Coordinates of C-alpha atoms in Angstrom, one line a residue:
M1 CA -36.5 -32.0 42.4
L2 CA -36.8 -31.9 38.6
R3 CA -40.1 -30.7 37.1
E4 CA -41.5 -31.2 33.7
T5 CA -41.9 -27.5 33.3
D6 CA -38.2 -26.8 34.0
S7 CA -36.3 -25.4 31.0
P8 CA -33.1 -27.2 29.9
G9 CA -31.0 -24.5 31.6
Q10 CA -32.9 -24.9 34.9
K11 CA -32.5 -28.7 34.7
I12 CA -28.8 -28.4 34.2
A13 CA -28.4 -26.1 37.1
K14 CA -30.4 -28.4 39.5
L15 CA -28.5 -31.5 38.4
T16 CA -25.2 -29.8 38.8
R17 CA -26.1 -28.9 42.4
I18 CA -27.4 -32.5 43.1
N19 CA -24.1 -34.0 41.9
E20 CA -22.1 -31.6 44.1
V21 CA -24.1 -32.7 47.2
L22 CA -23.7 -36.4 46.4
I23 CA -20.0 -36.1 45.9
R24 CA -19.6 -34.3 49.2
R25 CA -21.6 -37.0 50.9
L26 CA -19.4 -39.7 49.4
E27 CA -16.3 -37.9 50.5
S28 CA -17.7 -37.4 54.0
I29 CA -18.5 -41.1 54.4
S30 CA -15.1 -42.2 53.1
Q31 CA -13.5 -40.1 55.9
K32 CA -15.5 -41.6 58.6
R33 CA -14.4 -44.8 60.4
G34 CA -16.8 -47.7 60.3
P35 CA -17.3 -51.2 59.1
A36 CA -15.9 -51.7 55.7
Y37 CA -19.2 -53.3 54.5
A38 CA -21.3 -50.3 55.5
L39 CA -18.9 -48.0 53.7
S40 CA -18.9 -50.2 50.6
R41 CA -22.7 -50.2 50.5
A42 CA -22.9 -46.5 50.9
A43 CA -20.4 -46.0 48.2
E44 CA -22.3 -48.2 45.8
V45 CA -25.6 -46.3 46.5
L46 CA -23.9 -43.0 46.0
E47 CA -22.2 -44.2 42.8
R48 CA -25.5 -45.3 41.3
E49 CA -26.9 -41.9 42.2
V50 CA -24.0 -40.1 40.5
V51 CA -24.4 -42.2 37.4
A52 CA -28.1 -41.5 37.2
R53 CA -27.7 -37.8 37.7
N54 CA -25.0 -37.7 35.1
L55 CA -27.3 -39.4 32.6
D56 CA -30.0 -36.8 33.4
L57 CA -27.4 -34.0 33.0
E58 CA -26.3 -35.4 29.6
T59 CA -30.0 -35.6 28.5
A60 CA -30.5 -32.0 29.5
L61 CA -27.4 -30.9 27.7
A62 CA -28.5 -32.7 24.5
E63 CA -31.9 -31.0 24.7
L64 CA -30.2 -27.6 25.1
A65 CA -27.9 -28.4 22.1
L66 CA -30.9 -29.3 20.0
I67 CA -32.7 -26.1 20.9
N68 CA -29.6 -24.0 20.1
T69 CA -29.3 -25.8 16.8
E70 CA -33.0 -25.1 16.0
L71 CA -32.5 -21.4 16.9
A72 CA -29.4 -21.1 14.8
T73 CA -31.3 -22.7 11.8
A74 CA -34.3 -20.4 12.3
R75 CA -32.0 -17.4 12.4
E76 CA -30.1 -18.4 9.3
V77 CA -33.4 -18.9 7.5
A78 CA -34.6 -15.4 8.6
D79 CA -31.2 -13.9 7.5
Q80 CA -31.5 -15.6 4.1
A81 CA -35.0 -14.3 3.7
N82 CA -33.9 -10.8 4.6
R83 CA -31.0 -10.9 2.2
A84 CA -33.3 -12.3 -0.5
K85 CA -35.7 -9.4 0.1
S86 CA -32.9 -6.8 -0.2
R87 CA -31.5 -8.5 -3.3
F88 CA -35.0 -8.5 -4.9
L89 CA -35.7 -4.9 -4.1
R90 CA -32.3 -3.8 -5.5
A91 CA -32.8 -5.9 -8.6
A92 CA -36.3 -4.7 -9.1
S93 CA -35.4 -1.1 -8.6
H94 CA -34.1 -0.9 -12.1
D95 CA -37.3 -2.3 -13.6
L96 CA -39.5 -0.2 -11.3
L97 CA -37.7 3.1 -11.9
Q98 CA -37.0 2.7 -15.6
P99 CA -40.6 3.2 -16.9
L100 CA -41.0 6.1 -14.4
S101 CA -37.9 7.8 -15.7
A102 CA -39.1 7.4 -19.3
A103 CA -42.5 8.7 -18.4
K104 CA -41.0 11.8 -16.8
L105 CA -38.9 12.6 -19.8
F106 CA -41.8 12.1 -22.2
L107 CA -43.9 14.5 -20.0
A108 CA -41.1 17.0 -19.9
H109 CA -41.0 16.9 -23.7
L110 CA -44.8 17.2 -23.9
R111 CA -44.7 20.2 -21.6
E112 CA -42.2 22.0 -23.8
V113 CA -44.0 21.4 -27.1
S114 CA -47.6 21.8 -25.8
G115 CA -49.2 25.2 -26.4
D116 CA -52.5 24.3 -24.7
A117 CA -52.9 25.4 -21.0
L118 CA -55.1 22.4 -20.1
Q119 CA -52.6 20.0 -21.5
R120 CA -49.8 21.7 -19.5
D121 CA -52.0 21.5 -16.4
L122 CA -52.6 17.7 -16.9
V123 CA -48.8 17.2 -17.5
S124 CA -48.1 18.9 -14.1
H125 CA -50.6 16.6 -12.4
L126 CA -49.2 13.5 -14.0
T127 CA -45.6 14.6 -13.1
A128 CA -46.6 15.1 -9.5
T129 CA -48.2 11.6 -9.4
I130 CA -45.0 10.0 -10.8
D131 CA -42.9 12.0 -8.3
S132 CA -45.0 10.4 -5.5
A133 CA -44.5 6.9 -6.9
E134 CA -40.8 7.6 -7.2
E135 CA -40.7 8.8 -3.6
L136 CA -42.3 5.7 -2.3
I137 CA -40.1 3.3 -4.3
R138 CA -36.9 5.1 -3.2
A139 CA -38.1 5.0 0.4
L140 CA -38.7 1.3 0.3
L141 CA -35.3 0.7 -1.3
Q142 CA -33.7 2.9 1.4
I143 CA -35.3 0.8 4.1
A144 CA -34.2 -2.4 2.5
K145 CA -30.6 -1.1 2.3
L146 CA -30.6 0.1 6.0
D147 CA -32.0 -3.3 7.1
S148 CA -29.4 -5.4 5.1
R149 CA -26.4 -6.9 6.7
S150 CA -24.2 -5.5 4.0
F151 CA -24.9 -1.9 5.0
Q152 CA -21.7 0.1 5.5
T153 CA -21.2 3.5 7.0
N154 CA -18.5 6.0 6.2
L155 CA -17.9 7.9 9.4
A156 CA -15.9 11.1 8.9
P157 CA -15.9 14.8 10.0
V158 CA -19.0 16.7 8.7
A159 CA -19.1 20.5 8.8
M160 CA -22.6 21.4 9.9
G161 CA -22.5 24.9 8.3
R162 CA -21.9 23.3 4.9
L163 CA -24.6 20.7 5.5
F164 CA -27.1 23.4 6.4
R165 CA -26.4 25.3 3.2
R166 CA -27.0 22.2 1.2
L167 CA -30.3 21.5 3.2
I168 CA -31.5 25.1 2.5
I169 CA -31.2 24.4 -1.3
D170 CA -33.0 21.1 -0.9
T171 CA -35.9 22.1 1.4
Q172 CA -36.5 25.8 0.7
P173 CA -38.8 25.2 -2.3
V174 CA -41.1 23.1 -0.1
A175 CA -41.1 25.7 2.6
S176 CA -41.9 28.5 0.0
A177 CA -44.7 26.5 -1.5
R178 CA -46.3 26.1 1.9
R179 CA -45.5 29.7 2.9
I180 CA -43.5 28.6 5.9
D181 CA -40.6 30.6 7.3
L182 CA -37.9 27.9 7.4
R183 CA -34.9 29.1 9.4
F184 CA -31.5 27.6 10.0
V185 CA -29.3 28.7 12.9
G186 CA -25.7 28.9 11.5
S187 CA -23.0 26.8 13.1
K188 CA -19.3 26.2 12.8
A189 CA -19.5 22.8 14.6
T190 CA -18.0 19.7 13.0
V191 CA -19.5 16.3 14.0
L192 CA -18.5 12.7 13.4
S193 CA -21.1 11.0 11.1
D194 CA -21.8 9.6 7.7
G195 CA -22.3 12.8 5.6
V196 CA -24.7 11.1 3.1
Y197 CA -27.0 9.6 5.7
L198 CA -26.8 12.5 8.1
R199 CA -28.1 14.7 5.3
Q200 CA -30.9 12.3 4.6
I201 CA -31.8 12.2 8.4
A202 CA -31.9 16.0 8.6
Q203 CA -33.8 16.4 5.3
N204 CA -36.5 13.8 6.3
L205 CA -37.0 15.5 9.7
I206 CA -37.2 19.0 8.0
T207 CA -39.6 17.7 5.3
N208 CA -41.7 16.0 8.0
A209 CA -41.9 19.3 10.0
L210 CA -42.9 21.3 6.8
K211 CA -45.7 18.8 6.0
Y212 CA -47.3 18.7 9.5
T213 CA -46.7 22.1 11.0
T214 CA -49.8 24.2 11.4
G215 CA -47.8 27.3 12.2
R216 CA -45.7 29.6 10.0
K217 CA -42.2 28.7 11.2
V218 CA -39.8 25.7 11.3
L219 CA -36.5 26.1 13.1
V220 CA -33.3 24.0 12.5
G221 CA -30.2 24.3 14.6
L222 CA -27.7 22.8 17.0
R223 CA -27.8 22.7 20.7
H224 CA -24.5 21.9 22.6
E225 CA -24.8 19.2 25.2
R226 CA -23.5 20.2 28.7
D227 CA -21.6 17.9 31.1
S228 CA -21.6 14.9 28.8
E229 CA -19.9 11.8 30.3
V230 CA -19.2 10.1 26.9
G231 CA -17.5 13.0 25.1
P232 CA -18.6 16.3 23.7
A233 CA -21.7 16.3 21.5
V234 CA -24.3 18.5 19.9
W235 CA -28.0 17.9 19.3
L236 CA -29.3 18.5 15.8
E237 CA -32.8 19.8 16.5
V238 CA -35.8 20.4 14.2
L239 CA -38.7 22.4 15.8
D240 CA -42.1 22.9 14.4
Q241 CA -45.4 24.6 15.5
G242 CA -47.6 21.7 14.6
P243 CA -50.4 20.1 16.6
G244 CA -48.0 18.1 18.7
I245 CA -48.0 14.3 19.2
A246 CA -49.7 12.6 22.1
P247 CA -47.5 10.3 24.3
A248 CA -49.3 7.2 23.1
D249 CA -48.4 8.0 19.5
Q250 CA -44.8 9.0 19.9
T251 CA -43.4 5.5 19.4
R252 CA -46.0 4.6 16.7
I253 CA -45.1 7.4 14.3
F254 CA -41.7 5.7 13.6
N255 CA -43.4 2.6 12.2
E256 CA -43.7 2.1 8.5
F257 CA -46.7 3.7 6.8
E258 CA -47.8 5.4 10.0
R259 CA -49.3 8.9 9.5
L260 CA -51.4 10.7 12.1
S261 CA -53.1 13.0 9.6
L262 CA -54.1 10.8 6.7
E263 CA -56.8 13.1 5.4
T264 CA -54.9 16.3 5.2
Q265 CA -51.2 15.6 4.5
P266 CA -49.6 13.8 1.6
G267 CA -46.6 11.4 2.1
T268 CA -45.5 7.8 2.2
G269 CA -45.3 7.4 6.0
L270 CA -41.8 6.1 5.6
G271 CA -39.7 9.2 6.3
L272 CA -39.4 8.8 10.1
S273 CA -38.9 5.1 9.8
I274 CA -35.9 5.8 7.6
V275 CA -34.6 8.3 10.1
Q276 CA -34.9 5.8 13.0
R277 CA -33.1 3.1 11.0
A278 CA -30.3 5.4 9.9
C279 CA -29.8 6.7 13.5
D280 CA -29.6 3.1 14.8
Q281 CA -27.0 2.2 12.1
L282 CA -24.9 5.3 12.9
D283 CA -25.3 4.9 16.7
H284 CA -26.9 8.4 16.9
R285 CA -29.5 8.8 19.7
L286 CA -32.9 9.9 18.3
E287 CA -35.4 11.7 20.6
L288 CA -38.8 13.3 20.3
I289 CA -40.1 15.9 22.6
S290 CA -43.7 16.8 22.0
H291 CA -47.0 17.7 23.7
P292 CA -50.4 18.1 22.2
G293 CA -51.0 21.7 21.1
L294 CA -47.3 22.7 21.7
G295 CA -45.5 21.5 18.6
S296 CA -42.7 18.9 18.3
R297 CA -39.0 18.8 18.6
F298 CA -37.1 16.0 16.9
R299 CA -33.4 15.8 17.8
V300 CA -30.4 13.7 17.0
R301 CA -27.3 13.4 19.2
L302 CA -24.0 13.9 17.2
P303 CA -20.5 13.4 18.5
L304 CA -18.5 16.6 18.3
V305 CA -15.2 16.7 16.5
Q306 CA -12.8 19.1 18.3
T307 CA -11.1 20.3 15.1
P308 CA -11.6 23.4 13.0
S309 CA -14.5 23.3 10.7
L310 CA -14.0 22.3 7.1
P311 CA -13.5 25.1 4.5
V312 CA -16.7 27.1 3.8
M313 CA -18.2 26.5 0.4
P314 CA -18.4 29.7 -1.7
E315 CA -21.8 31.2 -2.3
E316 CA -23.5 30.1 -5.5
A317 CA -23.3 32.4 -8.4
P318 CA -26.6 34.0 -9.6
D319 CA -28.3 32.4 -12.6
L320 CA -27.0 33.5 -16.0
P321 CA -28.4 33.0 -19.5
R322 CA -27.8 29.4 -20.4
P323 CA -25.6 28.7 -23.5
D324 CA -27.3 27.0 -26.4
L325 CA -26.9 23.2 -26.7
T326 CA -27.8 23.2 -30.4
G327 CA -25.5 21.1 -32.5
R328 CA -23.8 19.3 -29.6
R329 CA -23.4 15.6 -30.4
V330 CA -24.3 13.1 -27.7
L331 CA -23.8 9.4 -27.9
L332 CA -26.8 8.0 -26.1
I333 CA -26.3 4.4 -24.7
E334 CA -29.5 2.8 -23.4
N335 CA -30.7 -0.8 -23.7
D336 CA -34.3 0.0 -22.9
Q337 CA -36.1 1.0 -26.1
T338 CA -38.8 3.2 -24.4
M339 CA -36.2 5.0 -22.3
R340 CA -33.9 5.4 -25.3
H341 CA -36.7 7.1 -27.3
A342 CA -37.7 9.3 -24.4
M343 CA -34.1 10.5 -24.0
Q344 CA -33.7 11.0 -27.7
Y345 CA -36.8 13.1 -28.0
L346 CA -35.8 15.3 -25.0
L347 CA -32.2 15.8 -26.2
E348 CA -33.3 16.7 -29.7
S349 CA -35.8 19.1 -28.3
W350 CA -32.8 21.0 -26.8
G351 CA -31.2 21.1 -30.3
M352 CA -28.7 18.4 -29.6
I353 CA -27.8 15.7 -32.1
A354 CA -28.5 12.3 -30.5
W355 CA -26.9 9.0 -31.6
P356 CA -28.9 6.3 -29.8
V357 CA -27.4 2.8 -29.4
A358 CA -28.2 -0.2 -27.1
G359 CA -24.7 -1.2 -25.9
S360 CA -21.0 -0.7 -25.9
E361 CA -20.4 -2.6 -29.1
E362 CA -22.7 -0.3 -31.1
A363 CA -21.3 2.7 -29.3
V364 CA -17.7 1.9 -30.5
Q365 CA -19.0 1.4 -34.1
V366 CA -20.9 4.7 -34.1
A367 CA -18.0 6.6 -32.5
M368 CA -15.6 5.3 -35.2
L369 CA -17.5 7.5 -37.7
A370 CA -17.5 10.7 -35.7
A371 CA -16.4 11.6 -32.2
P372 CA -19.2 12.7 -29.8
D373 CA -19.1 15.8 -27.6
L374 CA -20.7 13.9 -24.7
I375 CA -21.5 10.3 -23.7
L376 CA -24.8 9.8 -21.9
S377 CA -25.3 6.2 -20.8
D378 CA -27.3 3.9 -18.5
Y379 CA -25.2 2.0 -16.1
R380 CA -26.6 -1.5 -16.4
L381 CA -27.0 -2.6 -20.0
D382 CA -27.7 -6.1 -21.4
G383 CA -25.8 -9.1 -19.8
E384 CA -22.5 -8.1 -18.3
D385 CA -22.3 -4.9 -20.4
T386 CA -22.4 -1.5 -18.5
G387 CA -22.1 2.1 -19.4
V388 CA -18.7 2.2 -17.7
T389 CA -17.6 -0.6 -20.0
A390 CA -18.6 1.4 -23.0
I391 CA -16.8 4.5 -21.7
R392 CA -13.6 2.5 -21.1
R393 CA -13.8 0.8 -24.6
L394 CA -14.2 4.2 -26.3
S395 CA -11.1 5.4 -24.5
Q396 CA -9.0 2.2 -25.0
E397 CA -9.9 1.3 -28.6
L398 CA -10.5 4.8 -30.1
G399 CA -8.6 7.1 -27.8
L400 CA -11.8 9.1 -27.1
A401 CA -12.3 10.7 -23.8
P402 CA -15.3 13.1 -24.0
P403 CA -17.2 14.1 -20.8
A404 CA -19.5 11.3 -19.7
L405 CA -22.7 11.1 -17.7
I406 CA -24.1 7.9 -16.2
V407 CA -27.8 7.6 -15.5
S408 CA -28.9 4.7 -13.3
A409 CA -31.7 3.4 -11.1
E410 CA -29.0 2.0 -8.7
P411 CA -27.6 4.3 -6.0
A412 CA -24.7 6.5 -7.2
D413 CA -22.5 5.8 -4.2
M414 CA -22.8 2.1 -4.7
I415 CA -21.8 2.4 -8.4
R416 CA -18.8 4.6 -7.6
R417 CA -17.5 2.1 -5.0
K418 CA -18.0 -0.8 -7.4
I419 CA -16.1 0.8 -10.3
G420 CA -13.6 2.7 -8.3
E421 CA -14.2 6.0 -10.0
P422 CA -15.4 8.5 -7.4
A423 CA -15.3 11.5 -9.8
L424 CA -17.7 10.0 -12.4
E425 CA -20.9 12.1 -12.7
I426 CA -23.9 9.9 -12.0
L427 CA -27.6 10.8 -12.1
E428 CA -30.2 8.6 -10.4
K429 CA -33.4 7.6 -12.2
P430 CA -36.0 8.8 -12.5
V431 CA -34.1 12.0 -13.5
A432 CA -35.9 15.3 -14.0
A433 CA -35.4 17.0 -17.3
E434 CA -34.1 20.2 -15.5
D435 CA -31.5 18.1 -13.6
L436 CA -30.4 16.3 -16.8
N437 CA -30.1 19.6 -18.7
R438 CA -28.1 21.1 -15.9
A439 CA -25.7 18.1 -15.7
I440 CA -25.2 18.1 -19.4
R441 CA -24.3 21.8 -19.4
H442 CA -21.9 21.3 -16.5
S443 CA -20.2 18.4 -18.2
L444 CA -19.8 20.4 -21.4
G445 CA -18.4 23.3 -19.4
L446 CA -21.3 25.6 -20.3
T447 CA -22.2 26.7 -16.8

């Protein structure tokens, strides 16, 4: 019997079974001998029953089609909203990060010219505050990118020994500041992953351990998986000596803005959320093993590549006295006036001669008078104009090809894919004065 509470699927299944029974009864009656009138009457009754049930079946199918249409419409609306959110965050990133970048450069210039200890201390606090805002904005943008349907991965062999050396450079300053013994267990393993996002996963896990450990050590290494049924693999593990995480909180800590120690530890509460999203996109299993009072072990399963590891990177050379930038001519292309002034002040404080312009048209006019030693440009200028357009025009119209640096609030890998020039040097805003100085020296061959 059909009930009002039955779903469309249940109604269809019941009506299908009823039709099958009625058809079998009709066939059975037609096979029996009997008066023609009785057979005719039975056939009429069964025919009416079949017609009625077919109508019920068509109604149920129409209801199901309507529900499916409504679900498809709701999903499309949700997808459009998600895409709109991602587009808004990507578009807003330039406007959000632009003033932060200008403020950091102004502060760097103020720190260099200030002779007052109190002022330098205030500058340090302001810089730290801006760094925190930058961290939050970048984390939100990263989450939007990982959630977007346009997210693409680039799976390739990744040498873990090389990755560990890069992570040491990135995370050792934090460990030293907290007086934590950060140790990496060397490895020659090569795994299959996206090198950019695997580095971010590992860096977020290590930074999280350094923030919340109450002990003096954090250990990073690989553990080979034994007897795997889906192919050889290793586990990237980060172990700390922190207070541990209760079972009830082990799922919650991967939510956005969740922090278990709000009063004692700084942070955005987005690092582990980014780790989980990146692992989901890369199909890397993420696990947490922790007990209160016994520390925590975060680990990520990585497919092992059965090939020799990639060539080992040479050790970095010791710091040498930096050559002087005095007299070096830089064509500064920046459409934001505040940012342009901040860049100009900083470059001139290093002794450089800065020629500030707002776009590629002005850049060509200035370069016609004298050739610059370096081009330093924002990527996105007014309208359809870009820093890459300016660089190409200088090359095509004037035959100039000085070293060039692009500074942008947009992700560097996205710009490289868009313009098809993977070797172009790109710095992401807000850019620290030390990083900008280092990139300029490298571009000019002074390192």
